JSON list of C-alpha atoms in Angstrom, two decimals:
[
{"chain": "Z", "resi": 240, "resn": "GLY", "atom": "CA", "xyz": [5.36, 4.90, -11.94]},
{"chain": "Z", "resi": 241, "resn": "ILE", "atom": "CA", "xyz": [1.71, 5.33, -12.95]},
{"chain": "Z", "resi": 242, "resn": "ALA", "atom": "CA", "xyz": [-0.98, 5.31, -10.26]},
{"chain": "Z", "resi": 243, "resn": "LEU", "atom": "CA", "xyz": [-3.76, 2.76, -10.68]},
{"chain": "Z", "resi": 244, "resn": "TRP", "atom": "CA", "xyz": [-7.00, 3.59, -8.84]},
{"chain": "Z", "resi": 245, "resn": "ASP", "atom": "CA", "xyz": [-9.83, 1.20, -8.01]},
{"chain": "Z", "resi": 246, "resn": "VAL", "atom": "CA", "xyz": [-13.51, 2.12, -8.20]},
{"chain": "Z", "resi": 247, "resn": "PRO", "atom": "CA", "xyz": [-15.40, 3.19, -5.05]},
{"chain": "Z", "resi": 248, "resn": "TYR", "atom": "CA", "xyz": [-16.89, 0.69, -2.63]},
{"chain": "Z", "resi": 249, "resn": "LEU", "atom": "CA", "xyz": [-20.60, 1.48, -2.57]},
{"chain": "Z", "resi": 250, "resn": "GLN", "atom": "CA", "xyz": [-21.59, -0.09, 0.76]},
{"chain": "Z", "resi": 251, "resn": "LEU", "atom": "CA", "xyz": [-21.22, 2.87, 3.15]},
{"chain": "Z", "resi": 252, "resn": "ASP", "atom": "CA", "xyz": [-22.19, 0.91, 6.26]},
{"chain": "Z", "resi": 253, "resn": "ASP", "atom": "CA", "xyz": [-19.55, -1.85, 5.76]},
{"chain": "Z", "resi": 254, "resn": "PRO", "atom": "CA", "xyz": [-16.08, -0.60, 6.75]},
{"chain": "Z", "resi": 255, "resn": "ALA", "atom": "CA", "xyz": [-14.80, -4.19, 7.17]},
{"chain": "Z", "resi": 256, "resn": "GLY", "atom": "CA", "xyz": [-15.85, -5.02, 3.61]},
{"chain": "Z", "resi": 257, "resn": "LEU", "atom": "CA", "xyz": [-14.20, -1.83, 2.36]},
{"chain": "Z", "resi": 258, "resn": "ALA", "atom": "CA", "xyz": [-10.96, -2.72, 4.15]},
{"chain": "Z", "resi": 259, "resn": "ALA", "atom": "CA", "xyz": [-10.99, -6.28, 2.77]},
{"chain": "Z", "resi": 260, "resn": "GLU", "atom": "CA", "xyz": [-11.69, -5.11, -0.79]},
{"chain": "Z", "resi": 261, "resn": "THR", "atom": "CA", "xyz": [-8.98, -2.44, -0.53]},
{"chain": "Z", "resi": 262, "resn": "ARG", "atom": "CA", "xyz": [-6.42, -5.02, 0.59]},
{"chain": "Z", "resi": 263, "resn": "ARG", "atom": "CA", "xyz": [-7.45, -7.32, -2.30]},
{"chain": "Z", "resi": 264, "resn": "VAL", "atom": "CA", "xyz": [-7.05, -4.64, -4.95]},
{"chain": "Z", "resi": 265, "resn": "GLN", "atom": "CA", "xyz": [-3.73, -3.56, -3.44]},
{"chain": "Z", "resi": 266, "resn": "GLN", "atom": "CA", "xyz": [-2.49, -7.14, -3.90]},
{"chain": "Z", "resi": 267, "resn": "LEU", "atom": "CA", "xyz": [-3.55, -6.87, -7.54]},
{"chain": "Z", "resi": 268, "resn": "GLY", "atom": "CA", "xyz": [-1.32, -3.81, -7.95]},
{"chain": "Z", "resi": 269, "resn": "PHE", "atom": "CA", "xyz": [-3.72, -0.93, -7.41]},
{"chain": "Z", "resi": 270, "resn": "THR", "atom": "CA", "xyz": [-2.11, 2.08, -5.74]},
{"chain": "Z", "resi": 271, "resn": "GLY", "atom": "CA", "xyz": [-5.29, 3.84, -4.62]},
{"chain": "Z", "resi": 272, "resn": "LYS", "atom": "CA", "xyz": [-9.03, 3.53, -4.22]},
{"chain": "Z", "resi": 273, "resn": "PHE", "atom": "CA", "xyz": [-11.71, 6.14, -4.80]},
{"chain": "Z", "resi": 274, "resn": "ALA", "atom": "CA", "xyz": [-14.15, 6.93, -2.00]},
{"chain": "Z", "resi": 275, "resn": "ILE", "atom": "CA", "xyz": [-17.73, 8.11, -2.34]},
{"chain": "Z", "resi": 276, "resn": "HIS", "atom": "CA", "xyz": [-17.94, 9.42, 1.23]},
{"chain": "Z", "resi": 277, "resn": "PRO", "atom": "CA", "xyz": [-15.38, 11.12, 3.51]},
{"chain": "Z", "resi": 278, "resn": "CYS", "atom": "CA", "xyz": [-15.88, 8.42, 6.17]},
{"chain": "Z", "resi": 279, "resn": "GLN", "atom": "CA", "xyz": [-14.30, 5.89, 3.80]},
{"chain": "Z", "resi": 280, "resn": "THR", "atom": "CA", "xyz": [-10.95, 7.67, 3.51]},
{"chain": "Z", "resi": 281, "resn": "GLU", "atom": "CA", "xyz": [-9.59, 6.57, 6.90]},
{"chain": "Z", "resi": 282, "resn": "VAL", "atom": "CA", "xyz": [-10.34, 2.90, 6.17]},
{"chain": "Z", "resi": 283, "resn": "ILE", "atom": "CA", "xyz": [-8.77, 3.15, 2.71]},
{"chain": "Z", "resi": 284, "resn": "ARG", "atom": "CA", "xyz": [-5.63, 4.90, 3.97]},
{"chain": "Z", "resi": 285, "resn": "ARG", "atom": "CA", "xyz": [-5.20, 2.39, 6.79]},
{"chain": "Z", "resi": 286, "resn": "SER", "atom": "CA", "xyz": [-5.67, -0.52, 4.39]},
{"chain": "Z", "resi": 287, "resn": "PHE", "atom": "CA", "xyz": [-2.88, 0.74, 2.14]},
{"chain": "Z", "resi": 288, "resn": "LEU", "atom": "CA", "xyz": [-0.38, 1.05, 5.00]},
{"chain": "Z", "resi": 289, "resn": "PRO", "atom": "CA", "xyz": [2.24, -1.71, 5.01]},
{"chain": "Z", "resi": 290, "resn": "SER", "atom": "CA", "xyz": [2.41, -4.14, 7.91]},
{"chain": "Z", "resi": 291, "resn": "ALA", "atom": "CA", "xyz": [5.46, -4.20, 10.18]},
{"chain": "Z", "resi": 292, "resn": "GLU", "atom": "CA", "xyz": [6.72, -7.28, 8.32]},
{"chain": "Z", "resi": 293, "resn": "GLU", "atom": "CA", "xyz": [6.27, -5.59, 4.94]},
{"chain": "Z", "resi": 294, "resn": "ARG", "atom": "CA", "xyz": [8.12, -2.49, 6.18]},
{"chain": "Z", "resi": 295, "resn": "THR", "atom": "CA", "xyz": [11.01, -4.62, 7.47]},
{"chain": "Z", "resi": 296, "resn": "ALA", "atom": "CA", "xyz": [11.28, -6.50, 4.16]},
{"chain": "Z", "resi": 297, "resn": "ALA", "atom": "CA", "xyz": [11.16, -3.26, 2.17]},
{"chain": "Z", "resi": 298, "resn": "GLN", "atom": "CA", "xyz": [13.86, -1.72, 4.37]},
{"chain": "Z", "resi": 299, "resn": "LYS", "atom": "CA", "xyz": [16.12, -4.73, 3.75]},
{"chain": "Z", "resi": 300, "resn": "ILE", "atom": "CA", "xyz": [15.61, -4.36, 0.00]},
{"chain": "Z", "resi": 301, "resn": "VAL", "atom": "CA", "xyz": [16.45, -0.64, 0.02]},
{"chain": "Z", "resi": 302, "resn": "GLU", "atom": "CA", "xyz": [19.50, -1.10, 2.26]},
{"chain": "Z", "resi": 303, "resn": "SER", "atom": "CA", "xyz": [20.83, -4.00, 0.19]},
{"chain": "Z", "resi": 304, "resn": "PHE", "atom": "CA", "xyz": [20.50, -1.99, -3.05]},
{"chain": "Z", "resi": 305, "resn": "SER", "atom": "CA", "xyz": [23.20, 0.48, -1.96]},
{"chain": "Z", "resi": 306, "resn": "ARG", "atom": "CA", "xyz": [25.47, -2.32, -0.79]},
{"chain": "Z", "resi": 307, "resn": "ASN", "atom": "CA", "xyz": [25.12, -4.13, -4.13]},
{"chain": "Z", "resi": 308, "resn": "ALA", "atom": "CA", "xyz": [25.62, -0.99, -6.27]},
{"chain": "Z", "resi": 309, "resn": "GLY", "atom": "CA", "xyz": [22.47, -1.64, -8.30]},
{"chain": "Z", "resi": 310, "resn": "GLY", "atom": "CA", "xyz": [21.97, -4.46, -10.76]},
{"chain": "Z", "resi": 311, "resn": "ALA", "atom": "CA", "xyz": [19.99, -7.58, -9.92]},
{"chain": "Z", "resi": 312, "resn": "TYR", "atom": "CA", "xyz": [20.69, -9.62, -6.77]},
{"chain": "Z", "resi": 313, "resn": "LEU", "atom": "CA", "xyz": [18.90, -11.82, -4.21]},
{"chain": "Z", "resi": 314, "resn": "VAL", "atom": "CA", "xyz": [17.32, -10.82, -0.89]},
{"chain": "Z", "resi": 315, "resn": "ALA", "atom": "CA", "xyz": [15.82, -13.66, 1.15]},
{"chain": "Z", "resi": 316, "resn": "GLY", "atom": "CA", "xyz": [15.73, -15.82, -1.97]},
{"chain": "Z", "resi": 317, "resn": "HIS", "atom": "CA", "xyz": [13.89, -13.24, -4.10]},
{"chain": "Z", "resi": 318, "resn": "MET", "atom": "CA", "xyz": [15.35, -11.42, -7.09]},
{"chain": "Z", "resi": 319, "resn": "VAL", "atom": "CA", "xyz": [15.71, -7.69, -6.54]},
{"chain": "Z", "resi": 320, "resn": "ASP", "atom": "CA", "xyz": [16.33, -5.08, -9.23]},
{"chain": "Z", "resi": 321, "resn": "ALA", "atom": "CA", "xyz": [15.62, -1.37, -9.71]},
{"chain": "Z", "resi": 322, "resn": "PRO", "atom": "CA", "xyz": [11.79, -1.68, -10.11]},
{"chain": "Z", "resi": 323, "resn": "VAL", "atom": "CA", "xyz": [11.56, -3.81, -6.94]},
{"chain": "Z", "resi": 324, "resn": "VAL", "atom": "CA", "xyz": [13.65, -1.25, -5.05]},
{"chain": "Z", "resi": 325, "resn": "ALA", "atom": "CA", "xyz": [11.42, 1.56, -6.34]},
{"chain": "Z", "resi": 326, "resn": "ALA", "atom": "CA", "xyz": [8.33, -0.30, -5.09]},
{"chain": "Z", "resi": 327, "resn": "ALA", "atom": "CA", "xyz": [9.99, -0.85, -1.70]},
{"chain": "Z", "resi": 328, "resn": "ARG", "atom": "CA", "xyz": [10.77, 2.87, -1.45]},
{"chain": "Z", "resi": 329, "resn": "ARG", "atom": "CA", "xyz": [7.16, 3.76, -2.30]},
{"chain": "Z", "resi": 330, "resn": "MET", "atom": "CA", "xyz": [5.97, 1.37, 0.40]},
{"chain": "Z", "resi": 331, "resn": "LEU", "atom": "CA", "xyz": [8.28, 2.92, 3.00]},
{"chain": "Z", "resi": 332, "resn": "ALA", "atom": "CA", "xyz": [7.01, 6.39, 2.06]},
{"chain": "Z", "resi": 333, "resn": "ARG", "atom": "CA", "xyz": [3.45, 5.48, 3.11]},
{"chain": "Z", "resi": 334, "resn": "LYS", "atom": "CA", "xyz": [2.80, 7.03, 6.52]},
{"chain": "Z", "resi": 335, "resn": "PRO", "atom": "CA", "xyz": [-0.29, 7.12, 8.71]},
{"chain": "Z", "resi": 336, "resn": "ILE", "atom": "CA", "xyz": [-2.25, 10.37, 8.49]},
{"chain": "Z", "resi": 337, "resn": "ALA", "atom": "CA", "xyz": [-4.32, 11.56, 11.42]},
{"chain": "Z", "resi": 338, "resn": "GLU", "atom": "CA", "xyz": [-7.93, 11.66, 10.27]},
{"chain": "Z", "resi": 339, "resn": "PRO", "atom": "CA", "xyz": [-10.59, 13.59, 12.12]},
{"chain": "Z", "resi": 340, "resn": "PRO", "atom": "CA", "xyz": [-13.36, 11.27, 13.35]},
{"chain": "Z", "resi": 341, "resn": "CYS", "atom": "CA", "xyz": [-16.23, 10.94, 10.94]},
{"chain": "Z", "resi": 342, "resn": "SER", "atom": "CA", "xyz": [-19.77, 11.18, 12.20]}
]
């Protein structure tokens, strides 16, 4: 339940590089990334949003938890327990935020 933040991406004119690095650190378990300029926040937020497939998988995990009354069980061949369900719920809580355009 502790947030883990990555250091800022220093290349301000490389939003594609920022998005790629943000996705990489998310796969390593980071839950956030610092920005050094307001124009980076939209790219970072978008990069942390789950894909449609990830949202569907997380929803299946959360729904199956109530049916299985807790404990450990399998979903699509993967073990699921309380920490996995908590991570799925955190993922489902991530929502797009309308950002004003940055100039």
